[in-house]
mmCIF file of C-alpha atoms and ligand atoms in Angstrom:
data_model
loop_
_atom_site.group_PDB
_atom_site.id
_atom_site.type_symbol
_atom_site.label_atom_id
_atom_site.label_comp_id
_atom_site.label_asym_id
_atom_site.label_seq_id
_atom_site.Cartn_x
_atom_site.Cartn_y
_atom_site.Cartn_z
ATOM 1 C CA UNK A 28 39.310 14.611 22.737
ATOM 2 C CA UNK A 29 36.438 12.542 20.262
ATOM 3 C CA UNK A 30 34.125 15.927 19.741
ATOM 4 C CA UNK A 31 31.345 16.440 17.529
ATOM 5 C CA UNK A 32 31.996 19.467 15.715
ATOM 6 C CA UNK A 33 30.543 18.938 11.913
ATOM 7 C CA UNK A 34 28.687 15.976 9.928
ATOM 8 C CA UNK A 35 29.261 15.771 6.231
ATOM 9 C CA UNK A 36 26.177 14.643 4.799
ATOM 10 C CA UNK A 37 27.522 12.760 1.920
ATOM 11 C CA UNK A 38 29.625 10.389 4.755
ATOM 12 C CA UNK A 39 26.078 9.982 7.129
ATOM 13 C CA UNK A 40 24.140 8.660 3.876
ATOM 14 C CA UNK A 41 26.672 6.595 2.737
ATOM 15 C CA UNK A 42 27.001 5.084 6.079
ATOM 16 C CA UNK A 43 23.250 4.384 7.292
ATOM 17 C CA UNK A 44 22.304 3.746 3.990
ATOM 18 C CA UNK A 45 24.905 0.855 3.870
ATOM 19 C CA UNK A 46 26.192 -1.931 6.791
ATOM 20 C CA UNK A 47 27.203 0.523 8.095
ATOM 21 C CA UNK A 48 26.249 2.471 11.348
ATOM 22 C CA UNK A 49 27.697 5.978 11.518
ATOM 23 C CA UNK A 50 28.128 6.769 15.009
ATOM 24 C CA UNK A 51 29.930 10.364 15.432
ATOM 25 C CA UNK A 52 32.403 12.198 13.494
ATOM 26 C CA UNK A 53 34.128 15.565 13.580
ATOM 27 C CA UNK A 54 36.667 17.255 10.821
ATOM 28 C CA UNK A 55 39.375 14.992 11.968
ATOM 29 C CA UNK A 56 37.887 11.654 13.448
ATOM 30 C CA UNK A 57 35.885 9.430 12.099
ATOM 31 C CA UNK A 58 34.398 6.784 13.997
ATOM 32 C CA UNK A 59 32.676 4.109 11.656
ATOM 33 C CA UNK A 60 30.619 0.969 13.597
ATOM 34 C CA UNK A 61 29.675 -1.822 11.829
ATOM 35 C CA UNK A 62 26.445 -4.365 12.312
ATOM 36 C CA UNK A 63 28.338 -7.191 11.605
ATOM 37 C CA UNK A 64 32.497 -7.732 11.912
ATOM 38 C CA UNK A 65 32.802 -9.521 8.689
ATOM 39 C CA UNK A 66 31.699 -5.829 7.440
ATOM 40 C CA UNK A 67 34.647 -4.323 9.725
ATOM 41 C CA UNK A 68 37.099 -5.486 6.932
ATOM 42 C CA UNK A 69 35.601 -4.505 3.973
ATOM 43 C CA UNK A 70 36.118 -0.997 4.742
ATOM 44 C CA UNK A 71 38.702 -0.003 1.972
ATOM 45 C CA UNK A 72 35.766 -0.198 -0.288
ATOM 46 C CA UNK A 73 33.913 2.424 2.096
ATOM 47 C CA UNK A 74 36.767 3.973 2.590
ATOM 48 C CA UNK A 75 37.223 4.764 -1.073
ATOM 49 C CA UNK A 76 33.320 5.786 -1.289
ATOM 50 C CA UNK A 77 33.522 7.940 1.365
ATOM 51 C CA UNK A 78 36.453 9.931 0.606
ATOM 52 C CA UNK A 79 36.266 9.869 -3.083
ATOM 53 C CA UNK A 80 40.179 10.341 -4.646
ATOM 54 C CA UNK A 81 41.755 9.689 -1.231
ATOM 55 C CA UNK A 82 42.366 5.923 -1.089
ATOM 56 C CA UNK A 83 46.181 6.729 -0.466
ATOM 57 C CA UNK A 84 47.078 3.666 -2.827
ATOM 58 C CA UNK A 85 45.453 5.496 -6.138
ATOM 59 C CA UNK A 86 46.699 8.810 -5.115
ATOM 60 C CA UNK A 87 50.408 7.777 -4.190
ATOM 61 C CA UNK A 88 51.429 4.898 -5.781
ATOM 62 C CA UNK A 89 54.797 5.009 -4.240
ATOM 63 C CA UNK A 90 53.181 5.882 -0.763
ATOM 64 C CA UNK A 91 54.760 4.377 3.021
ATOM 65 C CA UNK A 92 52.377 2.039 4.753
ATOM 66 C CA UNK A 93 52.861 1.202 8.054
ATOM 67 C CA UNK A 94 51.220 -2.385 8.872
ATOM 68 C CA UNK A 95 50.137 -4.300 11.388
ATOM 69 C CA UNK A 96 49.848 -7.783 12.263
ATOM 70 C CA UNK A 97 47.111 -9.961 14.570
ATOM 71 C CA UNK A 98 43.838 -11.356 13.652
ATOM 72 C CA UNK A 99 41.809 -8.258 13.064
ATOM 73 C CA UNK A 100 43.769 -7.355 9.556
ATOM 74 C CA UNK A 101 43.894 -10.282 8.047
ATOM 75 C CA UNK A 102 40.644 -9.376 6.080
ATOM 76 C CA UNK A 103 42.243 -6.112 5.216
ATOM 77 C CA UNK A 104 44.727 -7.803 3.550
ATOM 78 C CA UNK A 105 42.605 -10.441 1.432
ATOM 79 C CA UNK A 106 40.938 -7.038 0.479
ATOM 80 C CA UNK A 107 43.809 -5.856 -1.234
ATOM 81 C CA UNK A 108 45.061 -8.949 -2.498
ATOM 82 C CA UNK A 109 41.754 -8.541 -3.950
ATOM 83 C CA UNK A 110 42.120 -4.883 -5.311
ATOM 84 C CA UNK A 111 45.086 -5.722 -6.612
ATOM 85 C CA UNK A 112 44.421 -9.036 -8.912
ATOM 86 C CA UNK A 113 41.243 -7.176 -9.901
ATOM 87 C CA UNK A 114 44.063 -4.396 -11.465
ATOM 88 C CA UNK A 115 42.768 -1.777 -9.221
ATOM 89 C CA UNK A 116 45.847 -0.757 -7.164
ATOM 90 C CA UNK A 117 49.945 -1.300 -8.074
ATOM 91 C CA UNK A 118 52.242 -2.403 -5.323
ATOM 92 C CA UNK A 119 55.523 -1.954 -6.934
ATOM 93 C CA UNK A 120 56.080 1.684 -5.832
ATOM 94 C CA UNK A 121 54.798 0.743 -2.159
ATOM 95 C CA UNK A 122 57.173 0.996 0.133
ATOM 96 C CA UNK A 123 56.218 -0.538 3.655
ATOM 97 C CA UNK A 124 57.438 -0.530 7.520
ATOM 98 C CA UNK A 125 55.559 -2.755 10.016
ATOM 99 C CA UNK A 126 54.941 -2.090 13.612
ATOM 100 C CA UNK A 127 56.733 -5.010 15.590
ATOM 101 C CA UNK A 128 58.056 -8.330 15.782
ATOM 102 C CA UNK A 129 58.387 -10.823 18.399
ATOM 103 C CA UNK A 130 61.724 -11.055 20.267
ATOM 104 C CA UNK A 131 63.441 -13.239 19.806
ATOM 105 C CA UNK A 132 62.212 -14.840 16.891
ATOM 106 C CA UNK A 133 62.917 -16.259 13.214
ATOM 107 C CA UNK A 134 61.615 -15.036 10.314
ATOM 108 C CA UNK A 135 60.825 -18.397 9.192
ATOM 109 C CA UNK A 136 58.768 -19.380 12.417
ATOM 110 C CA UNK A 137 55.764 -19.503 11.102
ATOM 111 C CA UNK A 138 54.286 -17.334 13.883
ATOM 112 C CA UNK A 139 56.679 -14.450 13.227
ATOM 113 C CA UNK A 140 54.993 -11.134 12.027
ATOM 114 C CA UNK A 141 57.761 -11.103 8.896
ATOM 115 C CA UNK A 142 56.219 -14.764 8.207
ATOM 116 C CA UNK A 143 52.658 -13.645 8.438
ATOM 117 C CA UNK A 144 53.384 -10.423 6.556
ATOM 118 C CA UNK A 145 54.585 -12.569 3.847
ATOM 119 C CA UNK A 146 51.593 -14.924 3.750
ATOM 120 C CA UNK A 147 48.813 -12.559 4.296
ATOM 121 C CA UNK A 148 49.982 -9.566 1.820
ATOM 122 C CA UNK A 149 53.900 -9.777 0.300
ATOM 123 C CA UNK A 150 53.509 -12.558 -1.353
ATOM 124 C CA UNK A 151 49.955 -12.187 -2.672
ATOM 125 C CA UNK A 152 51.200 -8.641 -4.456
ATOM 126 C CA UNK A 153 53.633 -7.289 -6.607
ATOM 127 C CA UNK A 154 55.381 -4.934 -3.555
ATOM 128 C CA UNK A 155 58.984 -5.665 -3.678
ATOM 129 C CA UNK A 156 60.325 -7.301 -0.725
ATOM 130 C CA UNK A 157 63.108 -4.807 -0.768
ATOM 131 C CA UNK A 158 61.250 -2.220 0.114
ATOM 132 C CA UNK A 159 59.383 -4.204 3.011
ATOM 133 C CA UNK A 160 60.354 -3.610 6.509
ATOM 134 C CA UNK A 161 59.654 -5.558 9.661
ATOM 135 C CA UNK A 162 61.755 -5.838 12.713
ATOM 136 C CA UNK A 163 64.259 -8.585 12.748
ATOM 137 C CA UNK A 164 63.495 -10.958 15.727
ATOM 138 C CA UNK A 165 66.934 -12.111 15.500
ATOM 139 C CA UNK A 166 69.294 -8.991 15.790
ATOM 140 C CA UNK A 167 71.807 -9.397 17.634
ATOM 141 C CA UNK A 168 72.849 -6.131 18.825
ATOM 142 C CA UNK A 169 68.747 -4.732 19.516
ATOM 143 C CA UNK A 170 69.805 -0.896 20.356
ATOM 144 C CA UNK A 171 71.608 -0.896 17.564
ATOM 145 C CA UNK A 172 69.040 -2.551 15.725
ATOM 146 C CA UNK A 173 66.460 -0.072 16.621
ATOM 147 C CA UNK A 174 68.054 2.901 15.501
ATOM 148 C CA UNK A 175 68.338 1.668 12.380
ATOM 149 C CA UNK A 176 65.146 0.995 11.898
ATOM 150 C CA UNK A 177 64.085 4.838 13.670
ATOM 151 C CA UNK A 178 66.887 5.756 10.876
ATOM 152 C CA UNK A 179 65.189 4.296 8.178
ATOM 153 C CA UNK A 180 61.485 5.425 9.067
ATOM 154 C CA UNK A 181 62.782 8.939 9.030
ATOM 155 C CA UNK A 182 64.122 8.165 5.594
ATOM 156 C CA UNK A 183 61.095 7.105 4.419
ATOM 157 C CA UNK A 184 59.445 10.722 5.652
ATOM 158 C CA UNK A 185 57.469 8.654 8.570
ATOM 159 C CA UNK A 186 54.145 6.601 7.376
ATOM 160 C CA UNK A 187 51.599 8.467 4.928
ATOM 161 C CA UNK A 188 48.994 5.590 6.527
ATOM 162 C CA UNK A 189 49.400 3.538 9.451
ATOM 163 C CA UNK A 190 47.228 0.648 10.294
ATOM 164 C CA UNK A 191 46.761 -0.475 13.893
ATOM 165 C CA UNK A 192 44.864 -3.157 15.786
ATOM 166 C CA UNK A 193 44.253 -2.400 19.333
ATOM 167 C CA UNK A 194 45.245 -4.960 22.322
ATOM 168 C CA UNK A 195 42.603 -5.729 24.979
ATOM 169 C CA UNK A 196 44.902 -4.017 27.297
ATOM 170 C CA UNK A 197 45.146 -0.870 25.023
ATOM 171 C CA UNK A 198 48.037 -1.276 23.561
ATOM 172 C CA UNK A 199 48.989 -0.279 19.988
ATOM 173 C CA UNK A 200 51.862 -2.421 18.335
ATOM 174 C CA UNK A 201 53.207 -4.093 21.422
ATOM 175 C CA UNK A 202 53.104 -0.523 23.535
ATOM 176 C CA UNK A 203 51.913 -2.005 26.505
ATOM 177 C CA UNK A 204 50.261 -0.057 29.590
ATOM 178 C CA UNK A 205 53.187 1.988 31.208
ATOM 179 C CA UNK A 206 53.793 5.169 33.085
ATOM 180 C CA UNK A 207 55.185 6.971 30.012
ATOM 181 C CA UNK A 208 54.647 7.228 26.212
ATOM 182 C CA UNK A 209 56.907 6.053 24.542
ATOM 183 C CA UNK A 210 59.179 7.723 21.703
ATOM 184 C CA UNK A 211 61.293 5.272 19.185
ATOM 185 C CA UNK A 212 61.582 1.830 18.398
ATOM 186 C CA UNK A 213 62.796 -0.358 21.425
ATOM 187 C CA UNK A 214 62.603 -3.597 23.079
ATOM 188 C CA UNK A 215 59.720 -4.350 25.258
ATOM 189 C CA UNK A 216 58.481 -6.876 27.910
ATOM 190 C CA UNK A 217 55.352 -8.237 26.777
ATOM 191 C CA UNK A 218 52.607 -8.150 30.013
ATOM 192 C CA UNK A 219 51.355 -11.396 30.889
ATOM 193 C CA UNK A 220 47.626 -10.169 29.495
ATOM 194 C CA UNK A 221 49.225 -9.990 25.831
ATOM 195 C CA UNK A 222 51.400 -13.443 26.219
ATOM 196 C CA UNK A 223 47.969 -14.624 27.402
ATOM 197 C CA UNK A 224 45.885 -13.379 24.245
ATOM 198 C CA UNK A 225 48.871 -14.388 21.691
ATOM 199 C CA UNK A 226 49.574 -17.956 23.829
ATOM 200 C CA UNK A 227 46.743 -19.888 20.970
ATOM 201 C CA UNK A 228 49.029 -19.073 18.327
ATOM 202 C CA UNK A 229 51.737 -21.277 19.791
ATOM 203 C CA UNK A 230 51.870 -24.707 20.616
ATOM 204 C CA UNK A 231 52.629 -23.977 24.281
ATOM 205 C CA UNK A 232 52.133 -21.331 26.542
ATOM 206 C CA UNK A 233 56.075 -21.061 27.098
ATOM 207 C CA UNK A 234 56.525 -20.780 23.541
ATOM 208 C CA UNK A 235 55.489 -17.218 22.926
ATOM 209 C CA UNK A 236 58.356 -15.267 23.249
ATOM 210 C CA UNK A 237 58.590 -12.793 26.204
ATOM 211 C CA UNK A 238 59.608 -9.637 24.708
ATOM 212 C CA UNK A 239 59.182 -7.738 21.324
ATOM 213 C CA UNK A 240 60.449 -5.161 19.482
ATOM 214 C CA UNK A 241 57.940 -2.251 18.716
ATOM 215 C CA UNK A 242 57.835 1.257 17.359
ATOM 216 C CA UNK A 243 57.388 3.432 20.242
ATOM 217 C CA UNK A 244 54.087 5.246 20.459
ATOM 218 C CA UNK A 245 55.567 8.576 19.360
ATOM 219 C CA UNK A 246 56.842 6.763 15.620
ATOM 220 C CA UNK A 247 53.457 5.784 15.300
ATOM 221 C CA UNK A 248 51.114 9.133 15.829
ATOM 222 C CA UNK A 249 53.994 10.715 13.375
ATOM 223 C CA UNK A 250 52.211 8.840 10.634
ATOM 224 C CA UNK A 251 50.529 11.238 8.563
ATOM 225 C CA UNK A 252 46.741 9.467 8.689
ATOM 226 C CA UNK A 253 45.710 6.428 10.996
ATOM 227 C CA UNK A 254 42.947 3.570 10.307
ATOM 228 C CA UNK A 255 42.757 1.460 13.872
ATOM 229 C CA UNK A 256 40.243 -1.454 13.646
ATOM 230 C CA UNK A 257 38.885 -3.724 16.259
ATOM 231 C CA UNK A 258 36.370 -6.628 16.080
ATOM 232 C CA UNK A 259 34.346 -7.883 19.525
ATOM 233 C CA UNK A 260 33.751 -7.542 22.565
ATOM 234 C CA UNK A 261 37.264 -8.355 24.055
ATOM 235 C CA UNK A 262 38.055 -5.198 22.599
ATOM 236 C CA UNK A 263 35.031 -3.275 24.221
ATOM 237 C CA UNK A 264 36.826 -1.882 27.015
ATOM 238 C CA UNK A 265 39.974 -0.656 25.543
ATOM 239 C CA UNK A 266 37.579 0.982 22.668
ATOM 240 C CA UNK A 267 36.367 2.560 25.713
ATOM 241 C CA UNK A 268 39.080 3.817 27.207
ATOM 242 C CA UNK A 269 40.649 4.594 24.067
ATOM 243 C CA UNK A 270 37.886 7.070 23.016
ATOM 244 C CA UNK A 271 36.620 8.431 26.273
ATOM 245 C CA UNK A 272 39.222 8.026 28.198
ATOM 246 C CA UNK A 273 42.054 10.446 29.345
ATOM 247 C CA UNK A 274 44.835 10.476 27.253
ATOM 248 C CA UNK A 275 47.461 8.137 29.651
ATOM 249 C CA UNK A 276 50.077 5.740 28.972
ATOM 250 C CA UNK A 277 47.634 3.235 31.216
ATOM 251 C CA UNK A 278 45.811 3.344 27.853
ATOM 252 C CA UNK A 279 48.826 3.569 25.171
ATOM 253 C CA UNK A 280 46.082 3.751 22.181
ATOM 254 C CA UNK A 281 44.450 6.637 24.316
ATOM 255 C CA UNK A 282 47.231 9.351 22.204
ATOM 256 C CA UNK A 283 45.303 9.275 19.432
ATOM 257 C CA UNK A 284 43.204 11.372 20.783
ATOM 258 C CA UNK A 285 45.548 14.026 20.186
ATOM 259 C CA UNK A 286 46.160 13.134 16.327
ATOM 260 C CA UNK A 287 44.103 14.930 13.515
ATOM 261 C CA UNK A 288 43.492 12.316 11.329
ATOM 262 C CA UNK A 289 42.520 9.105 12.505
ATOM 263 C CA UNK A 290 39.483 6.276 11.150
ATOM 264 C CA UNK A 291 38.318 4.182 13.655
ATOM 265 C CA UNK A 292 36.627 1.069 11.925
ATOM 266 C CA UNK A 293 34.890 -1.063 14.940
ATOM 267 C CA UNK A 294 32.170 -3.327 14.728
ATOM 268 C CA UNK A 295 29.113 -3.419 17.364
ATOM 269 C CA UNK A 296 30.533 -5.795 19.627
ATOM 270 C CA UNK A 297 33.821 -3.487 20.026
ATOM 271 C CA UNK A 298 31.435 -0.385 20.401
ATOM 272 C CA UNK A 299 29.324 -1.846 22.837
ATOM 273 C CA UNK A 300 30.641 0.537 26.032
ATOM 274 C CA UNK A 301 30.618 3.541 23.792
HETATM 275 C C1 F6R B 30 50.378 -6.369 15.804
HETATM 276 C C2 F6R B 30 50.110 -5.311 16.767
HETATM 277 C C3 F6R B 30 49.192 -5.513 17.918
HETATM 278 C C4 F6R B 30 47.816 -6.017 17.476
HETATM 279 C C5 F6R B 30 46.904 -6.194 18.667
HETATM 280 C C6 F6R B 30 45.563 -6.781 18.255
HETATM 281 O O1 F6R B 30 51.296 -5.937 14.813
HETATM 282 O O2 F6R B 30 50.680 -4.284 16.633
HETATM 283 O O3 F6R B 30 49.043 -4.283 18.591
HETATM 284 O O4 F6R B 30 47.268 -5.094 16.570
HETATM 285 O O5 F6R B 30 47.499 -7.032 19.607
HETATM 286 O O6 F6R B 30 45.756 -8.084 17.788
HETATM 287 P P1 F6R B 30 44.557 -8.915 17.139
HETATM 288 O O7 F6R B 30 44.221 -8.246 15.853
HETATM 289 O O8 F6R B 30 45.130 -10.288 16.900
HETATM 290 O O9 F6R B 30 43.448 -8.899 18.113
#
């Protein structure tokens, strides 16, 4: 559980003095709540602030980011576009592994994650595709598929950061509401709340493919340090639930409750039933 243990002084000033609200923080989860969501986004330049010589980028050039797709990181990703034409942070060591992909899909569909991935941040920076990872929406053989890509997380040593929207349902990448946690990659059924949410992407409603293929929930807490963000108040509940709630597969973003170092970056709207 969310406890309040300690408050660093340095982090409250810094965060009342700027958009910031602080709200509550212990040694290994900080939960940061913005006045305004077009502040949610700007957080790497908190982020940096706060934990001077930190920002994993500077201090591991060659570091493993997992990434996430959806709405809420696009302005993440302008953010380093920015950061990196302003010379600040290098790409060309980064090696990357995103969360999910729809299934079945084509890269080129311009509403598949490898598609947005390559709009919003590939092909903005100097990273080298190579070393880019998303799930391929078009594999053929998926179990196969999926150990490969368990195979080639582990090669990677897991994620030093992993970034993660959160669903309205609770679900992190597409780990939707279940009766278990779930471990490794695999294919999933989307829930009709999610095909709902993602149906104004596509032209129609039948469109949006019915499954996807996600790390399980178990790849993602192995990342090494976590930095979920939500904007609004569709997100209010699962904030909630995911914060206050008990730690159950009925709320899959609930488990990171039980990681030690995890930045929550929500704006008022998504705190609102805090
Ligand atoms: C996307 C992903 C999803 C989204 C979530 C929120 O890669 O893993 O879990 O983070 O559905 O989506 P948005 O940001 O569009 O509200």
């Amino acid at each position: 559980r969310t406890r309040v243990t300690a408050v660093k002084g340095r982090c409250l000033n810094l965060l009342t003095n700027g958009p910031f609200c602080f709200r509550r923080v212990n040694r290994d989860c900080l939960i940061i709540i913005t006045q305004q969501s077009r502040f949610v986004n700007t957080f790497f330049h908190f982020f940096e602030n706060i934990f001077s010589g930190c920002f994993f980028l500077i201090i591991k050039p060659d570091c493993v980011l997992g990434l996430a797709t959806g709405d809420t990181p696009i302005g993440m990703y302008n953010e380093l576009v920015a950061k990196y034409e302003a010379g600040e942070i290098d790409f060309s060591a980064v090696r990357s592994i995103n969360l999910d992909e729809y299934y079945p899909i084509s890269p080129d569909n311009d509403q598949s994650y490898r598609y947005f991935m390559n709009k919003h941040l590939f092909d903005r920076v100097n990273i080298d595709k190579a070393n880019t990872r998303v799930p391929d929406g078009t594999a053929e053989n998926v179990r196969e598929f999926c150990s490969a890509y368990e195979a080639h997380l582990d090669a990677l040593g897991g994620t030093d950061v992993q970034v993660l929207g959160i669903g309205r349902n609770g679900h992190i990448g597409f780990n939707e509401p279940a009766d278990e946690f779930t471990a490794g990659t695999y294919k999933v059924k989307l829930t009709d709340s999610t095909i709902e949410a993602n149906k104004i992407y596509f032209d129609h409603e039948e469109d949006v493919p019915r499954y996807a293929i996600t790390m399980g929930v178990e790849s993602i807490i192995n990342a090494k340090e976590i930095i979920l963000i939500a904007e609004g108040k569709a997100k209010a509940q699962a904030i909630h639930d995911m914060i206050k709630g008990e730690i159950s597969p009925s709320c899959p973003a609930s488990i990171l409750q039980k990681h030690d170092n995890v930045h929550i970056f929500i704006d008022k709207d998504a705190a609102s039933l805090l």
